[in-house]
Tab-separated table of C-alpha atoms in Angstrom:
chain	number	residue	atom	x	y	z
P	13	UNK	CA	130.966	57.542	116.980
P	14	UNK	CA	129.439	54.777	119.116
P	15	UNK	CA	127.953	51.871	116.526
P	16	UNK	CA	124.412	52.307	118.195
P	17	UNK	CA	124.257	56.330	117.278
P	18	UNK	CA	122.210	57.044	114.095
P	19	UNK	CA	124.082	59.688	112.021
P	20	UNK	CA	122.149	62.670	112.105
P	21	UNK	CA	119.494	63.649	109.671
P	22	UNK	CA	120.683	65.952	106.221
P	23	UNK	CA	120.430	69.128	106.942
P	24	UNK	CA	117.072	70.871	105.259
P	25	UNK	CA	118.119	73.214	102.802
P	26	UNK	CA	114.940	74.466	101.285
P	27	UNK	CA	114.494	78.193	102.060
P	28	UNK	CA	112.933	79.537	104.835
P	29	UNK	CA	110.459	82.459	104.025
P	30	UNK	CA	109.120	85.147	106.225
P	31	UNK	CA	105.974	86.639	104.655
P	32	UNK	CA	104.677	89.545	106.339
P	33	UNK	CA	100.951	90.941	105.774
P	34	UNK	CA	102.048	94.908	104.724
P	35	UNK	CA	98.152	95.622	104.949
P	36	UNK	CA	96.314	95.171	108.259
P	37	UNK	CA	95.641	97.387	111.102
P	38	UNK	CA	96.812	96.795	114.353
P	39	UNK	CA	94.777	97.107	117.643
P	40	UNK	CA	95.201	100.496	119.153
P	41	UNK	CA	97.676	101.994	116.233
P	42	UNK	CA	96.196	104.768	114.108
P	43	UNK	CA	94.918	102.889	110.974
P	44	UNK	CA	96.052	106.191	108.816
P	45	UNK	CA	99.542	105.984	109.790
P	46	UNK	CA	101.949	103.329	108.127
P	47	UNK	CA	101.044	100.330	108.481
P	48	UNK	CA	102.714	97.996	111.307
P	49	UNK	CA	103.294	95.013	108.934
P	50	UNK	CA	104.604	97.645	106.255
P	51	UNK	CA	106.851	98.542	109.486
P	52	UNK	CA	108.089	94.981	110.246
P	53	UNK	CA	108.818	94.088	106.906
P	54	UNK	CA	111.315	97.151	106.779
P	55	UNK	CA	112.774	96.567	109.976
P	56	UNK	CA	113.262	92.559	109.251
P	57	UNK	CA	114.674	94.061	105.548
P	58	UNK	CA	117.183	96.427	107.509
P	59	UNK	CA	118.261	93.439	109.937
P	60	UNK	CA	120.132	90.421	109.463
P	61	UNK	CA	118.719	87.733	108.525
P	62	UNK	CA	119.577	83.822	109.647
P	63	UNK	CA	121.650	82.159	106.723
P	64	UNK	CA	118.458	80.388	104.059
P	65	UNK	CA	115.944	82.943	105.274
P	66	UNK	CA	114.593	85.461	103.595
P	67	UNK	CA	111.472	87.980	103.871
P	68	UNK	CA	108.618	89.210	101.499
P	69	UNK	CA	105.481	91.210	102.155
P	70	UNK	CA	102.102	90.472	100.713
P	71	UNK	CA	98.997	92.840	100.800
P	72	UNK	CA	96.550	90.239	103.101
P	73	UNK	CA	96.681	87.178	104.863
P	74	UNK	CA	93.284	87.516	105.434
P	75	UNK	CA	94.083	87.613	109.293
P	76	UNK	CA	92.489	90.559	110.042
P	77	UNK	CA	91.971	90.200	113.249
P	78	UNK	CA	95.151	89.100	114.340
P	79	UNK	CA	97.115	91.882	112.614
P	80	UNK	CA	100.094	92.669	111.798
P	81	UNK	CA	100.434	89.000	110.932
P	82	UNK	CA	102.903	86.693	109.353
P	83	UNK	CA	103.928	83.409	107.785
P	84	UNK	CA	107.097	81.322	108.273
P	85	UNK	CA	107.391	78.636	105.595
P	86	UNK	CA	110.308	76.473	104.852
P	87	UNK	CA	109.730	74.153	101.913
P	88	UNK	CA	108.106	70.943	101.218
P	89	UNK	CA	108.995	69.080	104.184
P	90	UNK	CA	108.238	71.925	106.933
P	91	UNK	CA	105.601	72.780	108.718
P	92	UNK	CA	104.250	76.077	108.084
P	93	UNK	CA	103.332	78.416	110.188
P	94	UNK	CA	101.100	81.855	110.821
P	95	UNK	CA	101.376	84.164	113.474
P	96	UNK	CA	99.968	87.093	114.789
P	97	UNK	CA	99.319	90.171	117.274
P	98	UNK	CA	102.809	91.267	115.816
P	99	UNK	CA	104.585	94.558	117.407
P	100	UNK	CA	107.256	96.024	114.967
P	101	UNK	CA	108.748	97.577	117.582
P	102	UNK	CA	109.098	95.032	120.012
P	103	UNK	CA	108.977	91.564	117.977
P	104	UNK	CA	111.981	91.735	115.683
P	105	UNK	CA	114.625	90.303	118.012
P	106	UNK	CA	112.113	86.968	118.606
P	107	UNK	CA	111.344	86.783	115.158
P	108	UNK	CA	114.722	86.382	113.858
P	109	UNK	CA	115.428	84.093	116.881
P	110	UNK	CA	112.769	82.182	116.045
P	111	UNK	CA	113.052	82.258	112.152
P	112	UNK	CA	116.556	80.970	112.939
P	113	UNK	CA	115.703	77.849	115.276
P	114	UNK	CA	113.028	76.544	112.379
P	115	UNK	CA	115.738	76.807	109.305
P	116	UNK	CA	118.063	74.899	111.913
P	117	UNK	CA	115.271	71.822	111.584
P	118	UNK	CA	114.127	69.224	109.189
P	119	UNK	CA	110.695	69.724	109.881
P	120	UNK	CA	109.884	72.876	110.606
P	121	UNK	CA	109.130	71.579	114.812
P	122	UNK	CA	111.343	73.218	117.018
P	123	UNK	CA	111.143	72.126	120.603
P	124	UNK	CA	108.643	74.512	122.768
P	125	UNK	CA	111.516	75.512	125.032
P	126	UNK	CA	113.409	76.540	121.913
P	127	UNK	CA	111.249	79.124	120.770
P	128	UNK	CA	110.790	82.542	121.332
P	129	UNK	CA	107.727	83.753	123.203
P	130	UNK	CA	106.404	84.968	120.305
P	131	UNK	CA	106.353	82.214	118.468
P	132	UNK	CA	104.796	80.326	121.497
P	133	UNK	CA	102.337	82.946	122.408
P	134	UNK	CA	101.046	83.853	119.271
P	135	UNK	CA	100.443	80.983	117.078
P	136	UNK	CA	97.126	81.552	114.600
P	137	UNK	CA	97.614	77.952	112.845
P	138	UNK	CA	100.334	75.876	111.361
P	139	UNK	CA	100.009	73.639	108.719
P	140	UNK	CA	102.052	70.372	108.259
P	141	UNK	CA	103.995	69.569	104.984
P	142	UNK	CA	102.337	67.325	102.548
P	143	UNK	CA	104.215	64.944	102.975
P	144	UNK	CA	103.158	64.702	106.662
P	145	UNK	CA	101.988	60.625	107.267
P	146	UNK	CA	98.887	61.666	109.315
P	147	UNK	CA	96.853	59.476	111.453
P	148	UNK	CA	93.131	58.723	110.422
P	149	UNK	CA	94.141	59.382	106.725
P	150	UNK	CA	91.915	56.536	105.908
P	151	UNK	CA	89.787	55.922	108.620
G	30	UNK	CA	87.831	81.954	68.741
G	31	UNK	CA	88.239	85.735	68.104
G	32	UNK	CA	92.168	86.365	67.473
G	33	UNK	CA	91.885	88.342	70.416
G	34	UNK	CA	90.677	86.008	72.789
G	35	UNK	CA	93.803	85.271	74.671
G	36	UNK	CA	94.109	81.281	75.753
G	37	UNK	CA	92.605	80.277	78.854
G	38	UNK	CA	95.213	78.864	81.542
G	39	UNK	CA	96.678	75.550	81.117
G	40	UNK	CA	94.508	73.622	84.348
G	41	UNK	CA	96.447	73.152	87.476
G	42	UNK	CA	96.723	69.558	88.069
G	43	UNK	CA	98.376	69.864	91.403
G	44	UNK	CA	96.052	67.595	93.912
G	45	UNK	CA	94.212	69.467	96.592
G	46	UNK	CA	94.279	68.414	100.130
G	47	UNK	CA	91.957	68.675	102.711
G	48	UNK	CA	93.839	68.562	106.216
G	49	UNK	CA	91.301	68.076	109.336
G	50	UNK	CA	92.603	68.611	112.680
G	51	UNK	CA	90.824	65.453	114.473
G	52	UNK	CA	91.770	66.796	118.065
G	53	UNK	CA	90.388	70.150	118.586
G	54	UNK	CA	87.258	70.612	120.385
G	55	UNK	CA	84.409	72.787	119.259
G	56	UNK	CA	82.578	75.238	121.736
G	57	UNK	CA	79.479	73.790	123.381
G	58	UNK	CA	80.227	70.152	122.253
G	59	UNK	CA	80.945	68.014	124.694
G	60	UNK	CA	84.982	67.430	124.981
G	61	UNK	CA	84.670	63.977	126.400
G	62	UNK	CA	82.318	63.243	123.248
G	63	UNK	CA	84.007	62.243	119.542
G	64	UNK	CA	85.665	65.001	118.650
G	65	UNK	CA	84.160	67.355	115.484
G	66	UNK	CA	87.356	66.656	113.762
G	67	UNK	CA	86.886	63.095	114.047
G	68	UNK	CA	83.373	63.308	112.472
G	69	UNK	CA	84.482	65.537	109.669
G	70	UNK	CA	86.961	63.529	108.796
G	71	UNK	CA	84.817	60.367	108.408
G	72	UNK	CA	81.954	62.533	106.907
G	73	UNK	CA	84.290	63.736	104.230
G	74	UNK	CA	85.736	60.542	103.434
G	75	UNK	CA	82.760	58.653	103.091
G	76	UNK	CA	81.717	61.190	100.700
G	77	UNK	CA	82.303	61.499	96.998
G	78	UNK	CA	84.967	63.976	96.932
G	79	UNK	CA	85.522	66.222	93.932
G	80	UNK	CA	88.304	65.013	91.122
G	81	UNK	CA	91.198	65.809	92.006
G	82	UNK	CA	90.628	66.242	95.958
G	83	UNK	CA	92.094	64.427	99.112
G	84	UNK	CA	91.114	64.897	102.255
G	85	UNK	CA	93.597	63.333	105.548
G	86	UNK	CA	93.454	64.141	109.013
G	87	UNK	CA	95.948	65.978	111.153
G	88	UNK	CA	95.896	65.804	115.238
G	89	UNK	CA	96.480	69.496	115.437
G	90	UNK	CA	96.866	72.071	113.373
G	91	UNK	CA	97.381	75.008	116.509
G	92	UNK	CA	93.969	77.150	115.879
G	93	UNK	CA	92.262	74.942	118.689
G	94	UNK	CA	90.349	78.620	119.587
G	95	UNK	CA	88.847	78.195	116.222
G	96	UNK	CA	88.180	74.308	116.364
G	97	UNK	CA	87.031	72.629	114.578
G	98	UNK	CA	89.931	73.370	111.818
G	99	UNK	CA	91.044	72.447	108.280
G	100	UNK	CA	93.553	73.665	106.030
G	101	UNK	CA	92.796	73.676	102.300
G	102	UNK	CA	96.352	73.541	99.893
G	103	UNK	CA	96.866	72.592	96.099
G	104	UNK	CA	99.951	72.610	95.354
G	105	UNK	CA	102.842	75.219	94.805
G	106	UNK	CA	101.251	77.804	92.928
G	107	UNK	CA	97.753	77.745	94.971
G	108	UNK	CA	97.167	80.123	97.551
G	109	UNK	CA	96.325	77.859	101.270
G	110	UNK	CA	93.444	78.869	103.042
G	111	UNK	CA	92.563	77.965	106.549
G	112	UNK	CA	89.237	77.950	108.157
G	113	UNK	CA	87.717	77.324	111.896
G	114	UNK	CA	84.339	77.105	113.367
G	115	UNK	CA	83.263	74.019	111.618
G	116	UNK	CA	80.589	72.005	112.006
G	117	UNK	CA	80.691	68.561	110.677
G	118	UNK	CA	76.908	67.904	110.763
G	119	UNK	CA	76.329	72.105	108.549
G	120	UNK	CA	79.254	72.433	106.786
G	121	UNK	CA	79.976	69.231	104.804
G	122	UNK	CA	78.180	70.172	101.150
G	123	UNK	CA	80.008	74.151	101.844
G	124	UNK	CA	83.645	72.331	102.349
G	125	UNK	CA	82.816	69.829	99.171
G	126	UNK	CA	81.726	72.871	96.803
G	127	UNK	CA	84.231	75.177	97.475
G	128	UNK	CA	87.156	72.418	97.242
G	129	UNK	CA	85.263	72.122	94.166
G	130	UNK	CA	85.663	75.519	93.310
G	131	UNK	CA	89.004	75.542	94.707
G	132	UNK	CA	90.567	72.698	92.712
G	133	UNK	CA	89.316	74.510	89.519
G	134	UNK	CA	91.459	77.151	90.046
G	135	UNK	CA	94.714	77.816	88.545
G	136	UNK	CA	95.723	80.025	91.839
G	137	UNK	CA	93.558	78.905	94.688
G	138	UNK	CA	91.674	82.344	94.000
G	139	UNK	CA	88.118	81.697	93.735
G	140	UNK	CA	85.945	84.631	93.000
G	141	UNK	CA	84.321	86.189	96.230
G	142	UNK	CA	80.498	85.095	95.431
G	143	UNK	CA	81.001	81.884	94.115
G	144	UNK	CA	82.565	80.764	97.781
G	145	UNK	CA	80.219	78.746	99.937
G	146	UNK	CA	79.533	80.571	103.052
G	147	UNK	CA	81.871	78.990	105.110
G	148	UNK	CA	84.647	79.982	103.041
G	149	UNK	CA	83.358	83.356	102.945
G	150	UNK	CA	82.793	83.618	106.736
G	151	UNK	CA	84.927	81.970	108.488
G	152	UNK	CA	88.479	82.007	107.065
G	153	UNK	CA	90.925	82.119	109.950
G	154	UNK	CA	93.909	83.145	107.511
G	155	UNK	CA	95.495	82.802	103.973
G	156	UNK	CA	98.959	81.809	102.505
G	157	UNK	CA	100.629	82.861	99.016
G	158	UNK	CA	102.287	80.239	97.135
G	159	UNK	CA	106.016	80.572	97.280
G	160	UNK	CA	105.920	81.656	93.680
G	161	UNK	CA	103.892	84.679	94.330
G	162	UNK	CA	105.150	87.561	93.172
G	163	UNK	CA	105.168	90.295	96.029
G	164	UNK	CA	104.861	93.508	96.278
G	165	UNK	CA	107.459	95.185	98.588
G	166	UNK	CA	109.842	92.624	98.518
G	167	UNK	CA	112.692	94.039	98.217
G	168	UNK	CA	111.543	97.880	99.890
């Protein structure tokens, strides 16, 4: 290795947690039948998951509106992050491709090219770590 | 006390955080003006903040649609809450009450009628702690 090469950052092992609402409706699917998040959470149960990620469903995220809906957290050091408008038919593939690319970081930022259109389209919010040096902190 | 009169809960001492996003515009204020975020954040730091309560800024936190944002967190056992639509000239006494309210919490759970209105209204989504125990996690 060339002297002026930093050695790359430790890998983050903190687990990386898919939370999936199990509760809300989805635009245009019959609100009586199962619910799309209750869906999703099987499917992503059924699937493989990326090594250090695992999945859990939770009865609202209080996302209503964006339904089904889901959170991808990684630890202490990641940014979190909710998304939404979530097919579980037709998102699983992206989701795991995505959940993937974000335990592969330190903080939780993969690069915009990197991620799956999902997870570019569909962002509700994300929320950085706590340990996150942010401008204007004392302004 | 009445033998049975369970304890209350030991207080949660984690510190809550108020994170501003300082770059996202708010609908019909001017974008070349400061931005809402900006104000908030200087509104909320020049005021007396509840014990226990720190507030930092953030330059985006991704719910620009709902700008002006702020995440509200405590700590690994407190539910995160998220909220858009702000105002910084309204909303300042609503965000400083129900941080209040917040930080009293063991959970993050504040009862339903004793949130501000802001809180109540305009909640863009909601996180379980990691600790949470789930229903349907392992279907």
């Amino acid at each position: 290795m060339a002297d002026d090469m930093a050695d790359p950052p430790a890998p983050n092992t903190a687990e990386v947690t898919l939370t999936i609402c199990t509760t809300c409706k989805r635009e245009g699917v019959d609100p009586e039948s199962t619910r799309p998040g209750t869906l999703l959470l099987s499917a992503l149960s059924e699937a493989t998951l990326p090594d250090g990620v695992t999945v859990r469903g939770v009865e609202c995220l209080s996302a209503c509106k964006r339904g089904c809906a889901m959170v991808l957290t990684g630890g202490d050091t990641r940014w979190s992050y909710i998304y939404g408008d979530l097919d579980p038919e037709a998102h699983v593939d992206d989701i795991l491709a995505g959940a993937a690319a974000y335990a592969a970081t330190t903080d939780g930022l993969v690069p915009w090219r990197e991620r799956p259109q999902v997870f570019r389209k569909q962002s509700i919010a994300r929320i950085p770590p706590i340990t996150f040096p942010c401008k204007d902190e004392t302004p």
